[in-house]
Amino acid sequence: MNVALALLALAAPQDRIDEAYTAKILEYTTEEFFLTDLVDHLPASDTVPTPFDYLGHIVGAPNVLTYSSVANEYLYKLAEVSPRVHIERLGMSEEGREMVVAFISSEENIANLDRYKKINAKLGDPRKTTDEEAEELIEIALPMYWLTGGMHAPETGPPEMLMELAYRLAVSERENIQDIRNNSIVMITPVLDVDGRDRVVDIYMDRKRNPDKPATPLVYWGKYVAHDDNRDAMLLSLELSKGITRKWLEYKPLVFHDLHEASNYLYISTGTGPYNPWLDPIVIDEWHELAYNEVGQLTKRGVPGVWTHDFYDGWAASYGFTVAHGHNGIGRFYETFSAGGADTGVRNSGSNTRAWFRPNPAFPKVRWSIRNSTNIMQSGVLLGLHKVATERRKFMRNFWLKSKRSVEKPYKEGPAAYVFPPEEERKINQRLLLESLQAHGIETYQLKEDVTTEDGEFKSGTFLVPMNQPYSRLVDMLLDKQYYNPNDPRSYDDTGWQLGPLFNVEVQRITDTVILDASMSEFRFGFWHSGPRLQTFVLPPTADAFWPSKSTVTMAISGSEDVPEGSIFAVTEYRDHFISNGFTRKSGEIFSGLDIGPLSLPRIALVHTWTSTQDEGWARIALDNFGIEYDYVSVHELRDNDDLNAKYDVILMPQTRGSGLSIVTGRPMVGDPIPWKPTTMMPNLGGPDTSDDIRGGIELEGVINLRNFVQNGGLLVCIGNMARVPIEFGIVSDVTIQRPNELNAPGGVYLTERADDDSKVLSGFDDTLAVYFNANSLPVFSIGGGGFGRRFGGGGASRGRVSGRGSLTDPDVVQGRGKYVPEAKEGDSERPGPGPRPTAPRVLLRFAAEKDLLVAGMLVGADELAGKPALIDCKVGEGHVLLFSFNPFWRGQTVGSYPLFFNAALFRDQLDPAPVEDDDGA
């Protein structure tokens, strides 16, 4: 044994050291100050395989990464050979890969895992546990600390580190590790985005095999979204979010600690603020207590670049760790400097100045390796685990206290409840929102009697969410209104997301606690896919998020007293969540006297680019959730198909990133073809779509094909940035995109107003609709070619009215002259008419006036958005181009906007405006 290893042995007499593994740790660590006494060795075991034994290399070895299945299999192996490890399935990804969670503690604790689960459940619901009982439970309770990695697929270090940490926790006999095992239960999920992780490993290992070949771009991460998989905590659209939430509700762990890569060298989350206003102040104190302990301990050990505070804000409820904050736990995350896969080399660390939150800043440049990342991240995690374990009573008492304060919330700070009126027209939207709340473990009820409160009268049958329940703060996060002060630090993500308006349903905030004493019963819907039933289904045009099945579908052409025009009928198998009160009739009862014609479902193409597949995934998952059939095609389908009408009725081009020119040109046509498909050496490529060559975009040929598609009767729907293509390349006319000077609307909820009375796109919608808009990524439209009046939208309802006296419909009066009506006389000749006129763009929705515009979030420079067109219908030849300034498909939150697309697609042949008389009355 060399001198260094001998000293390590003296420092850790409880451990027998694996000398070969430890030597590699020392070799792969680039600088001495990136190695701490917590991780500068690996304990040896005669029965438990080290990562080297299983992988053939140590964790943090250069130039190699581990597939998700191998990381999972290693944890299964630990559970097989060690009684200190237990493993469970977290769920399956959209593409069928397994996500797991391993539990690591002492042998006795693992044997009694179910007991500690039940203790957590009792401490987590003070309605069922007295203060005295809680104190007894706190004495024996063990905090569960959940570590996750690989949520962001290209952030490669955490999944590697977590394998070594699992081994260390299972094997080491050092005092700090025994403290952790005896006084806590550690949960480890090495990879959350298992689909994206395997694609990243494929691409990285191919780059190592072929260093002279250009690296394959990472077109897709998971099936639906990329970086946004850490923005799905509210609606739980993705399998990883559902898996996290299900497991949390089962075990109720104290801490959820998500490991990322972005900043140097180790950022420990606390955030700058503003913090989410519904967080219990206790958890904010816990963030800081844990973070400052780790910053201080690592700084004492001479580790540079460890800091907190100045990275994000802690405002939005969309991050994965909201599963902890919304359920009275502690949500945390790390950001570690990236090794660029598993490369070693000199890196630019950026400018990090010394500050009160960064006492020992990073060097401007550093020689970095993935082993450095493993060392510094694992050291911080071990410090956090040890503090929570050794102070377990305090943290478990905080958990109990936060749960208790949540139940007491309606009687102290309020509100008392949120009410969903039974007369809600959009019953499907209402049900979907209530189902989403229930998926978080939030209890929903129905009144069994009429109730009179200071906030109004509520009938028996009313749905409500009472706030005297443990997860009341999460209810507030999702349903209350948000206001973000523009003087606060720049928001890290969206500033507003109020779900009632975004679902286009009424949600009333009740402050009178009398409602909590009313007779009510808990109500649970059968969740989303609870099985088909054969039904006769009637849906009036209520702007519900609904899509008919392809089997036996009809539509009412003319209405009756009972069934309004535009209602949709179906005798088919429907998922239970579409069978809502008031919409189901017995077969044949409502058909008498109606003129009913067939409703053919459209052939839809959903188009993606090869440069950015992030945002369009939210449109795909919305359509998939509603069983809407479509062809998923790339921009090359538009380029290569000169008869799009033969295949499609509707082409949907969802929001994407880039300029109109970059969308049309795509990836540069230089070098060799760039395939995106599975190969022998990269079997995980492909996924949602494949191609032999992803270079190029729509191209000019595709623009022409799109123009012909519309002129021949097709419907083209362009959302957000995709609207730049028809606007900038001349498919539509008289619509421009403005560049605001002062507008700052960084992702929030904004009000739009109906600007058209008879468009089928707006069937069932009221006069106003709350939508998602982000001025940083979505365009601001204008109609016409300029002029001050044009700035506020022009066109649409304002055609035929100049600026002047009165309202929009009042006659103007020219001062200084009387009325004059010319009379024709015999012998007058008629002049030939001007011929056919192009149809002006038709504004369907416009953003509301400044005083009404902001619903939730932040807004500066409102005058640059107020009155602007939000949804425009352009008649082109025999077809239509629908342009969205806002995004109707966003993170599962905008269910209330979905029917705008549904209506447009279903009524695609009825979008022409009613005839408009010429100015001379002809």
PDB file of N, CA, C and O in Angstrom, residues 27 45 81 152 269 284 321 346 482 494 498 517 617 631 649 682 754 810 842 872 885:
ATOM      1  N   GLU A  27      -6.256   9.160  -9.879  1.00  0.00           N
ATOM      2  CA  GLU A  27      -5.735   9.400 -11.222  1.00  0.00           C
ATOM      3  C   GLU A  27      -6.666  10.286 -12.042  1.00  0.00           C
ATOM      4  O   GLU A  27      -6.213  11.181 -12.766  1.00  0.00           O
ATOM      5  N   SER A  45     -15.456  -4.687  -0.554  1.00  0.00           N
ATOM      6  CA  SER A  45     -16.448  -5.648  -0.058  1.00  0.00           C
ATOM      7  C   SER A  45     -16.176  -7.000  -0.692  1.00  0.00           C
ATOM      8  O   SER A  45     -15.809  -7.095  -1.872  1.00  0.00           O
ATOM      9  N   VAL A  81     -27.675  -8.784  -3.606  1.00  0.00           N
ATOM     10  CA  VAL A  81     -26.603  -9.299  -2.750  1.00  0.00           C
ATOM     11  C   VAL A  81     -26.529  -8.602  -1.398  1.00  0.00           C
ATOM     12  O   VAL A  81     -25.839  -9.087  -0.496  1.00  0.00           O
ATOM     13  N   HIS A 152     -32.426  15.609 -17.186  1.00  0.00           N
ATOM     14  CA  HIS A 152     -31.981  16.235 -18.427  1.00  0.00           C
ATOM     15  C   HIS A 152     -30.896  15.352 -19.040  1.00  0.00           C
ATOM     16  O   HIS A 152     -29.782  15.275 -18.529  1.00  0.00           O
ATOM     17  N   SER A 269     -29.049  24.770  -4.527  1.00  0.00           N
ATOM     18  CA  SER A 269     -30.225  25.616  -4.741  1.00  0.00           C
ATOM     19  C   SER A 269     -30.718  26.300  -3.476  1.00  0.00           C
ATOM     20  O   SER A 269     -30.821  25.692  -2.425  1.00  0.00           O
ATOM     21  N   ILE A 284     -38.493  27.328   3.215  1.00  0.00           N
ATOM     22  CA  ILE A 284     -37.497  28.285   2.734  1.00  0.00           C
ATOM     23  C   ILE A 284     -36.318  28.332   3.700  1.00  0.00           C
ATOM     24  O   ILE A 284     -35.148  28.369   3.280  1.00  0.00           O
ATOM     25  N   PHE A 321     -39.106  19.153  -8.630  1.00  0.00           N
ATOM     26  CA  PHE A 321     -39.058  19.090  -7.165  1.00  0.00           C
ATOM     27  C   PHE A 321     -40.277  19.734  -6.498  1.00  0.00           C
ATOM     28  O   PHE A 321     -40.399  19.728  -5.272  1.00  0.00           O
ATOM     29  N   VAL A 346      -9.104  21.309 -20.413  1.00  0.00           N
ATOM     30  CA  VAL A 346      -9.188  22.664 -19.868  1.00  0.00           C
ATOM     31  C   VAL A 346     -10.468  23.315 -20.361  1.00  0.00           C
ATOM     32  O   VAL A 346     -10.766  23.321 -21.550  1.00  0.00           O
ATOM     33  N   GLN A 482     -51.384  34.451  -9.934  1.00  0.00           N
ATOM     34  CA  GLN A 482     -49.997  34.848  -9.668  1.00  0.00           C
ATOM     35  C   GLN A 482     -49.751  36.283 -10.148  1.00  0.00           C
ATOM     36  O   GLN A 482     -50.263  36.682 -11.196  1.00  0.00           O
ATOM     37  N   ASP A 494     -41.681  30.568 -16.571  1.00  0.00           N
ATOM     38  CA  ASP A 494     -42.962  31.264 -16.652  1.00  0.00           C
ATOM     39  C   ASP A 494     -43.274  31.991 -15.347  1.00  0.00           C
ATOM     40  O   ASP A 494     -42.930  31.535 -14.251  1.00  0.00           O
ATOM     41  N   GLN A 498     -52.150  30.194 -13.895  1.00  0.00           N
ATOM     42  CA  GLN A 498     -53.411  29.945 -13.199  1.00  0.00           C
ATOM     43  C   GLN A 498     -54.291  28.995 -14.005  1.00  0.00           C
ATOM     44  O   GLN A 498     -54.724  29.295 -15.113  1.00  0.00           O
ATOM     45  N   ASP A 517     -67.970  23.410   6.900  1.00  0.00           N
ATOM     46  CA  ASP A 517     -68.844  22.679   7.811  1.00  0.00           C
ATOM     47  C   ASP A 517     -70.020  22.032   7.091  1.00  0.00           C
ATOM     48  O   ASP A 517     -70.832  21.348   7.729  1.00  0.00           O
ATOM     49  N   GLY A 617     -43.588  18.979 -29.109  1.00  0.00           N
ATOM     50  CA  GLY A 617     -43.965  17.792 -28.355  1.00  0.00           C
ATOM     51  C   GLY A 617     -45.179  18.013 -27.472  1.00  0.00           C
ATOM     52  O   GLY A 617     -45.954  17.078 -27.226  1.00  0.00           O
ATOM     53  N   ASP A 631     -50.656  12.151 -38.783  1.00  0.00           N
ATOM     54  CA  ASP A 631     -49.357  11.705 -39.292  1.00  0.00           C
ATOM     55  C   ASP A 631     -48.307  12.665 -38.755  1.00  0.00           C
ATOM     56  O   ASP A 631     -48.429  13.895 -38.903  1.00  0.00           O
ATOM     57  N   ASP A 649     -55.920  16.962 -44.948  1.00  0.00           N
ATOM     58  CA  ASP A 649     -56.901  18.047 -44.934  1.00  0.00           C
ATOM     59  C   ASP A 649     -56.412  19.207 -44.084  1.00  0.00           C
ATOM     60  O   ASP A 649     -56.753  20.360 -44.348  1.00  0.00           O
ATOM     61  N   MET A 682     -25.587   2.523 -32.781  1.00  0.00           N
ATOM     62  CA  MET A 682     -26.401   3.515 -32.067  1.00  0.00           C
ATOM     63  C   MET A 682     -27.871   3.077 -32.135  1.00  0.00           C
ATOM     64  O   MET A 682     -28.692   3.687 -32.820  1.00  0.00           O
ATOM     65  N   ARG A 754     -63.085  38.082 -28.037  1.00  0.00           N
ATOM     66  CA  ARG A 754     -63.651  37.691 -29.324  1.00  0.00           C
ATOM     67  C   ARG A 754     -63.738  38.912 -30.223  1.00  0.00           C
ATOM     68  O   ARG A 754     -64.251  39.962 -29.832  1.00  0.00           O
ATOM     69  N   ASP A 810     -71.332  53.092 -33.755  1.00  0.00           N
ATOM     70  CA  ASP A 810     -72.007  54.381 -33.948  1.00  0.00           C
ATOM     71  C   ASP A 810     -71.599  55.004 -35.272  1.00  0.00           C
ATOM     72  O   ASP A 810     -70.454  54.829 -35.730  1.00  0.00           O
ATOM     73  N   ARG A 842     -58.911  37.914 -41.224  1.00  0.00           N
ATOM     74  CA  ARG A 842     -60.051  37.985 -40.302  1.00  0.00           C
ATOM     75  C   ARG A 842     -59.548  37.748 -38.885  1.00  0.00           C
ATOM     76  O   ARG A 842     -59.083  36.649 -38.551  1.00  0.00           O
ATOM     77  N   ILE A 872     -55.739  34.808 -36.065  1.00  0.00           N
ATOM     78  CA  ILE A 872     -56.122  35.368 -37.359  1.00  0.00           C
ATOM     79  C   ILE A 872     -56.446  34.228 -38.316  1.00  0.00           C
ATOM     80  O   ILE A 872     -55.711  33.237 -38.389  1.00  0.00           O
ATOM     81  N   SER A 885     -50.944  33.794 -32.354  1.00  0.00           N
ATOM     82  CA  SER A 885     -49.879  34.545 -31.685  1.00  0.00           C
ATOM     83  C   SER A 885     -49.538  33.905 -30.347  1.00  0.00           C
ATOM     84  O   SER A 885     -48.402  33.983 -29.884  1.00  0.00           O
TER      85      SER A 885
END
